[in-house]
Amino acid sequence: MTSSLNAAFPDRTTTAPAVAVAAHQLIKHFGELEVLKGVSLEVAEGTVTSIIGASGSGKSTLLRCMNLLERPDQGELTIADEAIRFTRNPEGDITGLDRQQLQRLRAKVTMVFQQFNLWPHLTVLGNVIEAPMRVKGLSRRRATALGEHYLERVGMADRRDAYPAFLSGGQQQRVAIARALAMEPRLLLFDEPTSALDPERVNEVLGVIRGLADEGRTMLLVTHEMHFAREVSDQLVYLDQGLIAASGTPEAVFEDPRCSQFVAPAA
Ligand code: ADP
Ligand code: MG
């Protein structure tokens, strides 16, 4: 991994980039089903990691654990230098974290969902400024300035007053990306961001994500777009039945015979 990072960031050859978010030996069950069986993963500041793997292998669950939408049963999560250790707790609450801490940590790791998940009753701008105001306590004026900036960034500034129902899927997803960016997180998560889109809308969203990669955003994405993953990722992780079966540079993982079913051109 080091050599690929050095190749991508030649100015960083002397000091390894800081880790934005790290998971250590995460275990997650749903009832009897063990979905994550001890997953460890580090995303370095300014790098892009892509997760590939079959449907049901635990990719979404891993992402949801990384921003505490799901509570891991065991393991450790480090978000921006703050470590949280999970132990089984029959009460079901996240051990040692109160609501405020949870909100604060979640604000550092924001997610873009497959189905966009915009609030239908809020305008485009309303969607983008809601969390900065409610979670970070920004004034409406500050949040609006920030929101306009990020809507501009995804090419949606001219639709700021539209409601989601009047937008195409690609436009909704770009708004969802602006919403995630407006929290100015340490890590951006994308869970199959183009899977729900019409084919002709895929590229406009991939283009935005590629632009974010180029400007050095720290991102972790689940995708079935193999060419895209290979192009933008510093690190590729192949998840198989709740375990990381292979990880490393895209080149190394794509050559790994265990991943052949995912990376064959016809797949
Ligand atoms: P992927 O994103 O790789 O398709 P998921 O993380 O969504 O996989 O799911 C992994 C497994 O966990 C699947 O068998 C799925 O049915 C199960 N699962 C996911 N979420 C839940 C849930 N909330 N309750 C019960 N089972 C779940
Ligand atoms: Mg999924």
PDB file of C-alpha atoms and ligand atoms in Angstrom:
ATOM      1  CA  MET A   1       0.000   0.000   0.000  1.00  0.00           C
ATOM      2  CA  THR A   2       2.811   2.375   0.878  1.00  0.00           C
ATOM      3  CA  SER A   3       4.360   2.309  -2.557  1.00  0.00           C
ATOM      4  CA  SER A   4       1.067   3.081  -4.276  1.00  0.00           C
ATOM      5  CA  LEU A   5       0.404   5.978  -1.927  1.00  0.00           C
ATOM      6  CA  ASN A   6       3.850   7.325  -2.542  1.00  0.00           C
ATOM      7  CA  ALA A   7       3.309   7.058  -6.259  1.00  0.00           C
ATOM      8  CA  ALA A   8       0.016   8.933  -5.990  1.00  0.00           C
ATOM      9  CA  PHE A   9       1.338  11.537  -3.576  1.00  0.00           C
ATOM     10  CA  PRO A  10       5.026  12.068  -4.374  1.00  0.00           C
ATOM     11  CA  ASP A  11       5.210  14.965  -1.909  1.00  0.00           C
ATOM     12  CA  ARG A  12       4.383  12.620   0.945  1.00  0.00           C
ATOM     13  CA  THR A  13       7.263  10.170   0.622  1.00  0.00           C
ATOM     14  CA  THR A  14       8.767  10.968   4.008  1.00  0.00           C
ATOM     15  CA  THR A  15       5.719  10.893   6.261  1.00  0.00           C
ATOM     16  CA  ALA A  16       2.890   8.392   5.887  1.00  0.00           C
ATOM     17  CA  PRO A  17      -0.475  10.136   5.591  1.00  0.00           C
ATOM     18  CA  ALA A  18      -2.574  10.179   8.745  1.00  0.00           C
ATOM     19  CA  VAL A  19      -5.352   7.636   9.069  1.00  0.00           C
ATOM     20  CA  ALA A  20      -8.765   9.330   8.743  1.00  0.00           C
ATOM     21  CA  VAL A  21     -10.838   6.355   9.855  1.00  0.00           C
ATOM     22  CA  ALA A  22      -9.834   2.853  10.883  1.00  0.00           C
ATOM     23  CA  ALA A  23     -11.835  -0.243  11.704  1.00  0.00           C
ATOM     24  CA  HIS A  24     -10.216  -2.961  13.748  1.00  0.00           C
ATOM     25  CA  GLN A  25     -11.632  -6.492  13.908  1.00  0.00           C
ATOM     26  CA  LEU A  26     -15.253  -5.416  13.493  1.00  0.00           C
ATOM     27  CA  ILE A  27     -17.814  -8.111  14.144  1.00  0.00           C
ATOM     28  CA  LYS A  28     -21.503  -7.644  13.431  1.00  0.00           C
ATOM     29  CA  HIS A  29     -24.399 -10.068  13.763  1.00  0.00           C
ATOM     30  CA  PHE A  30     -28.018  -9.792  12.739  1.00  0.00           C
ATOM     31  CA  GLY A  31     -29.561 -12.386  15.015  1.00  0.00           C
ATOM     32  CA  GLU A  32     -27.777 -15.635  14.299  1.00  0.00           C
ATOM     33  CA  LEU A  33     -26.258 -14.351  11.083  1.00  0.00           C
ATOM     34  CA  GLU A  34     -22.661 -13.195  11.413  1.00  0.00           C
ATOM     35  CA  VAL A  35     -22.365 -10.553   8.708  1.00  0.00           C
ATOM     36  CA  LEU A  36     -18.946  -9.101   9.568  1.00  0.00           C
ATOM     37  CA  LYS A  37     -16.489 -11.641  10.915  1.00  0.00           C
ATOM     38  CA  GLY A  38     -13.587  -9.477  11.998  1.00  0.00           C
ATOM     39  CA  VAL A  39     -12.950  -6.783   9.438  1.00  0.00           C
ATOM     40  CA  SER A  40      -9.981  -4.450   9.719  1.00  0.00           C
ATOM     41  CA  LEU A  41      -9.580  -1.529   7.381  1.00  0.00           C
ATOM     42  CA  GLU A  42      -7.733   1.779   7.323  1.00  0.00           C
ATOM     43  CA  VAL A  43      -8.481   4.745   5.133  1.00  0.00           C
ATOM     44  CA  ALA A  44      -5.602   7.194   4.982  1.00  0.00           C
ATOM     45  CA  GLU A  45      -6.229  10.913   4.761  1.00  0.00           C
ATOM     46  CA  GLY A  46      -6.546  12.064   1.161  1.00  0.00           C
ATOM     47  CA  THR A  47      -6.948   8.600  -0.327  1.00  0.00           C
ATOM     48  CA  VAL A  48      -9.753   6.626  -1.949  1.00  0.00           C
ATOM     49  CA  THR A  49     -10.634   3.069  -0.960  1.00  0.00           C
ATOM     50  CA  SER A  50     -13.154   0.990  -2.882  1.00  0.00           C
ATOM     51  CA  ILE A  51     -14.895  -2.094  -1.554  1.00  0.00           C
ATOM     52  CA  ILE A  52     -16.005  -4.762  -3.982  1.00  0.00           C
ATOM     53  CA  GLY A  53     -17.739  -8.055  -3.332  1.00  0.00           C
ATOM     54  CA  ALA A  54     -20.835 -10.096  -4.027  1.00  0.00           C
ATOM     55  CA  SER A  55     -24.294  -9.076  -2.927  1.00  0.00           C
ATOM     56  CA  GLY A  56     -24.795 -10.037   0.708  1.00  0.00           C
ATOM     57  CA  SER A  57     -21.076 -10.073   1.560  1.00  0.00           C
ATOM     58  CA  GLY A  58     -21.538  -7.308   4.142  1.00  0.00           C
ATOM     59  CA  LYS A  59     -20.410  -4.214   2.237  1.00  0.00           C
ATOM     60  CA  SER A  60     -23.319  -1.981   3.279  1.00  0.00           C
ATOM     61  CA  THR A  61     -23.142  -3.233   6.840  1.00  0.00           C
ATOM     62  CA  LEU A  62     -19.452  -2.365   6.988  1.00  0.00           C
ATOM     63  CA  LEU A  63     -20.124   1.154   5.700  1.00  0.00           C
ATOM     64  CA  ARG A  64     -23.007   1.589   8.131  1.00  0.00           C
ATOM     65  CA  CYS A  65     -20.763   0.490  10.984  1.00  0.00           C
ATOM     66  CA  MET A  66     -18.084   2.970   9.885  1.00  0.00           C
ATOM     67  CA  ASN A  67     -20.427   5.902  10.545  1.00  0.00           C
ATOM     68  CA  LEU A  68     -22.239   4.267  13.462  1.00  0.00           C
ATOM     69  CA  LEU A  69     -25.567   3.915  11.704  1.00  0.00           C
ATOM     70  CA  GLU A  70     -25.144   0.302  12.747  1.00  0.00           C
ATOM     71  CA  ARG A  71     -23.632  -0.709  16.040  1.00  0.00           C
ATOM     72  CA  PRO A  72     -20.797  -3.241  15.740  1.00  0.00           C
ATOM     73  CA  ASP A  73     -20.947  -6.076  18.311  1.00  0.00           C
ATOM     74  CA  GLN A  74     -17.220  -6.149  18.791  1.00  0.00           C
ATOM     75  CA  GLY A  75     -14.111  -4.431  17.578  1.00  0.00           C
ATOM     76  CA  GLU A  76     -12.783  -0.923  17.476  1.00  0.00           C
ATOM     77  CA  LEU A  77     -13.394   2.095  15.344  1.00  0.00           C
ATOM     78  CA  THR A  78     -11.090   5.091  15.195  1.00  0.00           C
ATOM     79  CA  ILE A  79     -12.625   8.225  13.745  1.00  0.00           C
ATOM     80  CA  ALA A  80     -10.382  11.243  13.492  1.00  0.00           C
ATOM     81  CA  ASP A  81      -8.121  10.109  16.356  1.00  0.00           C
ATOM     82  CA  GLU A  82     -11.006   9.130  18.614  1.00  0.00           C
ATOM     83  CA  ALA A  83     -11.165   5.404  19.362  1.00  0.00           C
ATOM     84  CA  ILE A  84     -14.424   3.650  20.231  1.00  0.00           C
ATOM     85  CA  ARG A  85     -14.323   0.088  21.482  1.00  0.00           C
ATOM     86  CA  PHE A  86     -17.427  -2.056  21.120  1.00  0.00           C
ATOM     87  CA  THR A  87     -18.422  -4.919  23.339  1.00  0.00           C
ATOM     88  CA  ARG A  88     -21.585  -6.951  23.339  1.00  0.00           C
ATOM     89  CA  ASN A  89     -24.250  -5.098  25.236  1.00  0.00           C
ATOM     90  CA  PRO A  90     -27.672  -6.645  25.592  1.00  0.00           C
ATOM     91  CA  GLU A  91     -29.253  -3.213  26.074  1.00  0.00           C
ATOM     92  CA  GLY A  92     -28.301  -2.495  22.484  1.00  0.00           C
ATOM     93  CA  ASP A  93     -26.855   0.960  22.985  1.00  0.00           C
ATOM     94  CA  ILE A  94     -23.444   1.967  21.760  1.00  0.00           C
ATOM     95  CA  THR A  95     -21.268   1.431  24.773  1.00  0.00           C
ATOM     96  CA  GLY A  96     -19.941   4.555  26.332  1.00  0.00           C
ATOM     97  CA  LEU A  97     -21.369   6.961  23.796  1.00  0.00           C
ATOM     98  CA  ASP A  98     -24.142   9.369  24.542  1.00  0.00           C
ATOM     99  CA  ARG A  99     -26.354  10.909  21.871  1.00  0.00           C
ATOM    100  CA  GLN A 100     -24.207  13.989  21.514  1.00  0.00           C
ATOM    101  CA  GLN A 101     -20.987  12.047  21.060  1.00  0.00           C
ATOM    102  CA  LEU A 102     -22.705   9.854  18.518  1.00  0.00           C
ATOM    103  CA  GLN A 103     -23.908  12.851  16.538  1.00  0.00           C
ATOM    104  CA  ARG A 104     -20.496  14.455  16.687  1.00  0.00           C
ATOM    105  CA  LEU A 105     -18.770  11.298  15.410  1.00  0.00           C
ATOM    106  CA  ARG A 106     -21.378  10.767  12.699  1.00  0.00           C
ATOM    107  CA  ALA A 107     -20.825  14.298  11.479  1.00  0.00           C
ATOM    108  CA  LYS A 108     -17.223  13.331  10.691  1.00  0.00           C
ATOM    109  CA  VAL A 109     -18.202  10.420   8.466  1.00  0.00           C
ATOM    110  CA  THR A 110     -21.073  11.169   6.097  1.00  0.00           C
ATOM    111  CA  MET A 111     -22.770   8.802   3.718  1.00  0.00           C
ATOM    112  CA  VAL A 112     -24.187   8.921   0.214  1.00  0.00           C
ATOM    113  CA  PHE A 113     -26.813   6.197  -0.227  1.00  0.00           C
ATOM    114  CA  GLN A 114     -27.795   4.130  -3.218  1.00  0.00           C
ATOM    115  CA  GLN A 115     -31.353   5.492  -3.087  1.00  0.00           C
ATOM    116  CA  PHE A 116     -30.270   9.147  -2.498  1.00  0.00           C
ATOM    117  CA  ASN A 117     -32.519   9.429   0.604  1.00  0.00           C
ATOM    118  CA  LEU A 118     -33.224  13.130   0.152  1.00  0.00           C
ATOM    119  CA  TRP A 119     -35.951  14.569   2.341  1.00  0.00           C
ATOM    120  CA  PRO A 120     -38.907  14.963  -0.043  1.00  0.00           C
ATOM    121  CA  HIS A 121     -40.464  17.854   1.897  1.00  0.00           C
ATOM    122  CA  LEU A 122     -37.310  20.003   1.725  1.00  0.00           C
ATOM    123  CA  THR A 123     -35.911  21.869  -1.269  1.00  0.00           C
ATOM    124  CA  VAL A 124     -32.485  21.057  -2.656  1.00  0.00           C
ATOM    125  CA  LEU A 125     -30.907  23.777  -0.521  1.00  0.00           C
ATOM    126  CA  GLY A 126     -33.041  22.771   2.458  1.00  0.00           C
ATOM    127  CA  ASN A 127     -31.661  19.239   2.197  1.00  0.00           C
ATOM    128  CA  VAL A 128     -28.089  20.469   2.144  1.00  0.00           C
ATOM    129  CA  ILE A 129     -28.278  22.961   5.041  1.00  0.00           C
ATOM    130  CA  GLU A 130     -30.380  20.847   7.433  1.00  0.00           C
ATOM    131  CA  ALA A 131     -27.586  18.870   9.093  1.00  0.00           C
ATOM    132  CA  PRO A 132     -25.028  21.697   9.248  1.00  0.00           C
ATOM    133  CA  MET A 133     -27.649  23.748  11.147  1.00  0.00           C
ATOM    134  CA  ARG A 134     -29.092  21.000  13.313  1.00  0.00           C
ATOM    135  CA  VAL A 135     -25.976  18.948  14.055  1.00  0.00           C
ATOM    136  CA  LYS A 136     -23.200  21.511  13.816  1.00  0.00           C
ATOM    137  CA  GLY A 137     -25.249  24.457  15.029  1.00  0.00           C
ATOM    138  CA  LEU A 138     -24.428  26.734  12.081  1.00  0.00           C
ATOM    139  CA  SER A 139     -26.625  29.757  11.521  1.00  0.00           C
ATOM    140  CA  ARG A 140     -28.946  29.589   8.519  1.00  0.00           C
ATOM    141  CA  ARG A 141     -26.810  32.222   6.816  1.00  0.00           C
ATOM    142  CA  ARG A 142     -23.551  30.315   7.298  1.00  0.00           C
ATOM    143  CA  ALA A 143     -25.155  27.018   6.329  1.00  0.00           C
ATOM    144  CA  THR A 144     -26.667  28.586   3.218  1.00  0.00           C
ATOM    145  CA  ALA A 145     -23.310  29.956   2.094  1.00  0.00           C
ATOM    146  CA  LEU A 146     -21.759  26.528   2.629  1.00  0.00           C
ATOM    147  CA  GLY A 147     -24.672  24.806   0.923  1.00  0.00           C
ATOM    148  CA  GLU A 148     -24.478  27.072  -2.105  1.00  0.00           C
ATOM    149  CA  HIS A 149     -20.758  26.412  -2.356  1.00  0.00           C
ATOM    150  CA  TYR A 150     -21.206  22.642  -2.447  1.00  0.00           C
ATOM    151  CA  LEU A 151     -24.236  22.775  -4.747  1.00  0.00           C
ATOM    152  CA  GLU A 152     -22.047  24.757  -7.114  1.00  0.00           C
ATOM    153  CA  ARG A 153     -19.385  22.081  -6.732  1.00  0.00           C
ATOM    154  CA  VAL A 154     -21.773  19.335  -7.935  1.00  0.00           C
ATOM    155  CA  GLY A 155     -23.366  21.515 -10.636  1.00  0.00           C
ATOM    156  CA  MET A 156     -26.751  21.855  -8.914  1.00  0.00           C
ATOM    157  CA  ALA A 157     -26.717  25.470  -7.752  1.00  0.00           C
ATOM    158  CA  ASP A 158     -29.364  26.503 -10.297  1.00  0.00           C
ATOM    159  CA  ARG A 159     -31.829  23.986  -8.826  1.00  0.00           C
ATOM    160  CA  ARG A 160     -31.483  25.079  -5.213  1.00  0.00           C
ATOM    161  CA  ASP A 161     -35.193  25.820  -4.826  1.00  0.00           C
ATOM    162  CA  ALA A 162     -36.466  22.646  -6.528  1.00  0.00           C
ATOM    163  CA  TYR A 163     -37.966  19.729  -4.631  1.00  0.00           C
ATOM    164  CA  PRO A 164     -36.334  16.294  -5.070  1.00  0.00           C
ATOM    165  CA  ALA A 165     -39.345  14.817  -6.879  1.00  0.00           C
ATOM    166  CA  PHE A 166     -38.698  17.192  -9.777  1.00  0.00           C
ATOM    167  CA  LEU A 167     -35.105  16.056 -10.260  1.00  0.00           C
ATOM    168  CA  SER A 168     -33.641  13.133 -12.179  1.00  0.00           C
ATOM    169  CA  GLY A 169     -31.913  10.381 -10.215  1.00  0.00           C
ATOM    170  CA  GLY A 170     -28.510  11.702 -11.234  1.00  0.00           C
ATOM    171  CA  GLN A 171     -29.428  15.198 -10.055  1.00  0.00           C
ATOM    172  CA  GLN A 172     -30.784  13.853  -6.760  1.00  0.00           C
ATOM    173  CA  GLN A 173     -27.594  11.938  -6.190  1.00  0.00           C
ATOM    174  CA  ARG A 174     -25.486  15.021  -6.878  1.00  0.00           C
ATOM    175  CA  VAL A 175     -27.550  16.896  -4.289  1.00  0.00           C
ATOM    176  CA  ALA A 176     -26.995  14.011  -1.866  1.00  0.00           C
ATOM    177  CA  ILE A 177     -23.250  14.361  -2.459  1.00  0.00           C
ATOM    178  CA  ALA A 178     -23.457  18.113  -1.771  1.00  0.00           C
ATOM    179  CA  ARG A 179     -25.378  17.318   1.413  1.00  0.00           C
ATOM    180  CA  ALA A 180     -22.647  14.924   2.555  1.00  0.00           C
ATOM    181  CA  LEU A 181     -19.917  17.445   1.667  1.00  0.00           C
ATOM    182  CA  ALA A 182     -21.647  20.285   3.511  1.00  0.00           C
ATOM    183  CA  MET A 183     -20.820  18.560   6.795  1.00  0.00           C
ATOM    184  CA  GLU A 184     -17.138  18.862   5.828  1.00  0.00           C
ATOM    185  CA  PRO A 185     -16.486  15.317   7.006  1.00  0.00           C
ATOM    186  CA  ARG A 186     -13.154  13.555   7.473  1.00  0.00           C
ATOM    187  CA  LEU A 187     -14.436  10.654   5.422  1.00  0.00           C
ATOM    188  CA  LEU A 188     -17.118  10.386   2.745  1.00  0.00           C
ATOM    189  CA  LEU A 189     -18.877   7.053   2.337  1.00  0.00           C
ATOM    190  CA  PHE A 190     -20.624   6.036  -0.875  1.00  0.00           C
ATOM    191  CA  ASP A 191     -22.804   2.930  -0.940  1.00  0.00           C
ATOM    192  CA  GLU A 192     -23.280   1.945  -4.587  1.00  0.00           C
ATOM    193  CA  PRO A 193     -23.987   5.556  -5.532  1.00  0.00           C
ATOM    194  CA  THR A 194     -24.833   4.787  -9.160  1.00  0.00           C
ATOM    195  CA  SER A 195     -26.690   1.481  -8.846  1.00  0.00           C
ATOM    196  CA  ALA A 196     -30.156   3.059  -8.778  1.00  0.00           C
ATOM    197  CA  LEU A 197     -29.497   5.330 -11.756  1.00  0.00           C
ATOM    198  CA  ASP A 198     -30.525   5.044 -15.388  1.00  0.00           C
ATOM    199  CA  PRO A 199     -27.411   4.124 -17.391  1.00  0.00           C
ATOM    200  CA  GLU A 200     -27.256   7.534 -19.070  1.00  0.00           C
ATOM    201  CA  ARG A 201     -27.094   9.192 -15.631  1.00  0.00           C
ATOM    202  CA  VAL A 202     -24.243   7.126 -14.220  1.00  0.00           C
ATOM    203  CA  ASN A 203     -21.411   9.167 -15.685  1.00  0.00           C
ATOM    204  CA  GLU A 204     -22.550  12.516 -14.319  1.00  0.00           C
ATOM    205  CA  VAL A 205     -22.340  11.104 -10.794  1.00  0.00           C
ATOM    206  CA  LEU A 206     -19.081   9.217 -11.368  1.00  0.00           C
ATOM    207  CA  GLY A 207     -17.666  12.444 -12.791  1.00  0.00           C
ATOM    208  CA  VAL A 208     -18.444  14.293  -9.560  1.00  0.00           C
ATOM    209  CA  ILE A 209     -16.876  11.527  -7.464  1.00  0.00           C
ATOM    210  CA  ARG A 210     -13.793  11.474  -9.692  1.00  0.00           C
ATOM    211  CA  GLY A 211     -13.459  15.232  -9.224  1.00  0.00           C
ATOM    212  CA  LEU A 212     -13.607  14.808  -5.449  1.00  0.00           C
ATOM    213  CA  ALA A 213     -10.900  12.130  -5.654  1.00  0.00           C
ATOM    214  CA  ASP A 214      -8.735  14.458  -7.726  1.00  0.00           C
ATOM    215  CA  GLU A 215      -9.002  17.191  -5.117  1.00  0.00           C
ATOM    216  CA  GLY A 216      -7.809  14.786  -2.427  1.00  0.00           C
ATOM    217  CA  ARG A 217     -11.033  14.004  -0.559  1.00  0.00           C
ATOM    218  CA  THR A 218     -10.880  10.982   1.692  1.00  0.00           C
ATOM    219  CA  MET A 219     -13.455   8.489   0.463  1.00  0.00           C
ATOM    220  CA  LEU A 220     -14.596   4.925   0.984  1.00  0.00           C
ATOM    221  CA  LEU A 221     -16.907   3.614  -1.668  1.00  0.00           C
ATOM    222  CA  VAL A 222     -18.783   0.462  -2.458  1.00  0.00           C
ATOM    223  CA  THR A 223     -19.201   0.091  -6.182  1.00  0.00           C
ATOM    224  CA  HIS A 224     -19.782  -2.368  -8.980  1.00  0.00           C
ATOM    225  CA  GLU A 225     -18.213   0.020 -11.472  1.00  0.00           C
ATOM    226  CA  MET A 226     -14.953  -1.872 -11.801  1.00  0.00           C
ATOM    227  CA  HIS A 227     -13.205   0.385 -14.297  1.00  0.00           C
ATOM    228  CA  PHE A 228     -14.048   3.368 -12.160  1.00  0.00           C
ATOM    229  CA  ALA A 229     -12.846   1.679  -8.971  1.00  0.00           C
ATOM    230  CA  ARG A 230      -9.571   0.776 -10.625  1.00  0.00           C
ATOM    231  CA  GLU A 231      -9.106   4.302 -11.900  1.00  0.00           C
ATOM    232  CA  VAL A 232      -9.818   6.323  -8.758  1.00  0.00           C
ATOM    233  CA  SER A 233      -8.782   4.026  -5.920  1.00  0.00           C
ATOM    234  CA  ASP A 234      -5.540   4.000  -3.991  1.00  0.00           C
ATOM    235  CA  GLN A 235      -6.721   0.907  -2.167  1.00  0.00           C
ATOM    236  CA  LEU A 236      -9.130  -1.829  -3.211  1.00  0.00           C
ATOM    237  CA  VAL A 237     -10.738  -4.197  -0.740  1.00  0.00           C
ATOM    238  CA  TYR A 238     -12.472  -7.411  -1.721  1.00  0.00           C
ATOM    239  CA  LEU A 239     -15.040  -8.468   0.867  1.00  0.00           C
ATOM    240  CA  ASP A 240     -16.165 -12.079   0.768  1.00  0.00           C
ATOM    241  CA  GLN A 241     -18.769 -13.410   3.204  1.00  0.00           C
ATOM    242  CA  GLY A 242     -17.932 -10.919   5.916  1.00  0.00           C
ATOM    243  CA  LEU A 243     -14.167 -11.180   5.624  1.00  0.00           C
ATOM    244  CA  ILE A 244     -11.578  -9.260   3.654  1.00  0.00           C
ATOM    245  CA  ALA A 245     -10.305 -11.814   1.167  1.00  0.00           C
ATOM    246  CA  ALA A 246      -7.890  -9.484  -0.589  1.00  0.00           C
ATOM    247  CA  SER A 247      -6.773  -5.873  -0.332  1.00  0.00           C
ATOM    248  CA  GLY A 248      -4.080  -3.686  -1.761  1.00  0.00           C
ATOM    249  CA  THR A 249      -3.528  -1.625  -4.863  1.00  0.00           C
ATOM    250  CA  PRO A 250      -6.228  -2.031  -7.523  1.00  0.00           C
ATOM    251  CA  GLU A 251      -3.636  -3.685  -9.769  1.00  0.00           C
ATOM    252  CA  ALA A 252      -2.756  -6.287  -7.142  1.00  0.00           C
ATOM    253  CA  VAL A 253      -6.370  -7.066  -6.214  1.00  0.00           C
ATOM    254  CA  PHE A 254      -7.514  -7.227  -9.835  1.00  0.00           C
ATOM    255  CA  GLU A 255      -4.804  -9.786 -10.522  1.00  0.00           C
ATOM    256  CA  ASP A 256      -5.752 -11.863  -7.491  1.00  0.00           C
ATOM    257  CA  PRO A 257      -7.444 -15.019  -8.793  1.00  0.00           C
ATOM    258  CA  ARG A 258      -9.964 -14.940  -5.916  1.00  0.00           C
ATOM    259  CA  CYS A 259     -11.404 -11.736  -7.365  1.00  0.00           C
ATOM    260  CA  SER A 260     -11.571 -12.887 -10.957  1.00  0.00           C
ATOM    261  CA  GLN A 261     -15.374 -13.224 -10.919  1.00  0.00           C
ATOM    262  CA  PHE A 262     -15.670  -9.504 -10.175  1.00  0.00           C
ATOM    263  CA  VAL A 263     -13.066  -8.129 -12.466  1.00  0.00           C
ATOM    264  CA  ALA A 264     -13.550 -10.191 -15.624  1.00  0.00           C
ATOM    265  CA  PRO A 265     -14.473  -7.763 -18.426  1.00  0.00           C
ATOM    266  CA  ALA A 266     -17.720  -9.633 -19.108  1.00  0.00           C
ATOM    267  CA  ALA A 267     -18.871  -9.637 -15.461  1.00  0.00           C
TER     268      ALA A 267
HETATM  269  P1  ADP B   1     -24.051  -6.127   0.736  1.00  0.00           P
HETATM  270  O1  ADP B   1     -24.156  -4.660   0.906  1.00  0.00           O
HETATM  271  O2  ADP B   1     -22.660  -6.614   0.512  1.00  0.00           O
HETATM  272  O3  ADP B   1     -24.986  -6.637  -0.302  1.00  0.00           O
HETATM  273  P2  ADP B   1     -25.297  -6.216   3.363  1.00  0.00           P
HETATM  274  O4  ADP B   1     -24.340  -5.630   4.311  1.00  0.00           O
HETATM  275  O5  ADP B   1     -26.433  -5.386   2.918  1.00  0.00           O
HETATM  276  O6  ADP B   1     -24.505  -6.819   2.109  1.00  0.00           O
HETATM  277  O7  ADP B   1     -25.923  -7.542   3.981  1.00  0.00           O
HETATM  278  C1  ADP B   1     -25.137  -8.602   4.453  1.00  0.00           C
HETATM  279  C2  ADP B   1     -26.055  -9.654   5.055  1.00  0.00           C
HETATM  280  O8  ADP B   1     -26.690  -9.126   6.205  1.00  0.00           O
HETATM  281  C3  ADP B   1     -27.174 -10.103   4.121  1.00  0.00           C
HETATM  282  O9  ADP B   1     -27.360 -11.487   4.332  1.00  0.00           O
HETATM  283  C4  ADP B   1     -28.359  -9.306   4.603  1.00  0.00           C
HETATM  284  O10 ADP B   1     -29.552  -9.984   4.344  1.00  0.00           O
HETATM  285  C5  ADP B   1     -28.097  -9.188   6.094  1.00  0.00           C
HETATM  286  N1  ADP B   1     -28.652  -7.967   6.675  1.00  0.00           N
HETATM  287  C6  ADP B   1     -28.283  -6.701   6.349  1.00  0.00           C
HETATM  288  N2  ADP B   1     -28.951  -5.791   7.107  1.00  0.00           N
HETATM  289  C7  ADP B   1     -29.751  -6.517   7.930  1.00  0.00           C
HETATM  290  C8  ADP B   1     -30.689  -6.169   8.960  1.00  0.00           C
HETATM  291  N3  ADP B   1     -30.910  -4.877   9.304  1.00  0.00           N
HETATM  292  N4  ADP B   1     -31.325  -7.177   9.599  1.00  0.00           N
HETATM  293  C9  ADP B   1     -31.073  -8.460   9.290  1.00  0.00           C
HETATM  294  N5  ADP B   1     -30.215  -8.858   8.339  1.00  0.00           N
HETATM  295  C10 ADP B   1     -29.546  -7.907   7.664  1.00  0.00           C
HETATM  296 MG    MG B   2     -25.198  -3.205  -0.098  1.00  0.00          MG
END
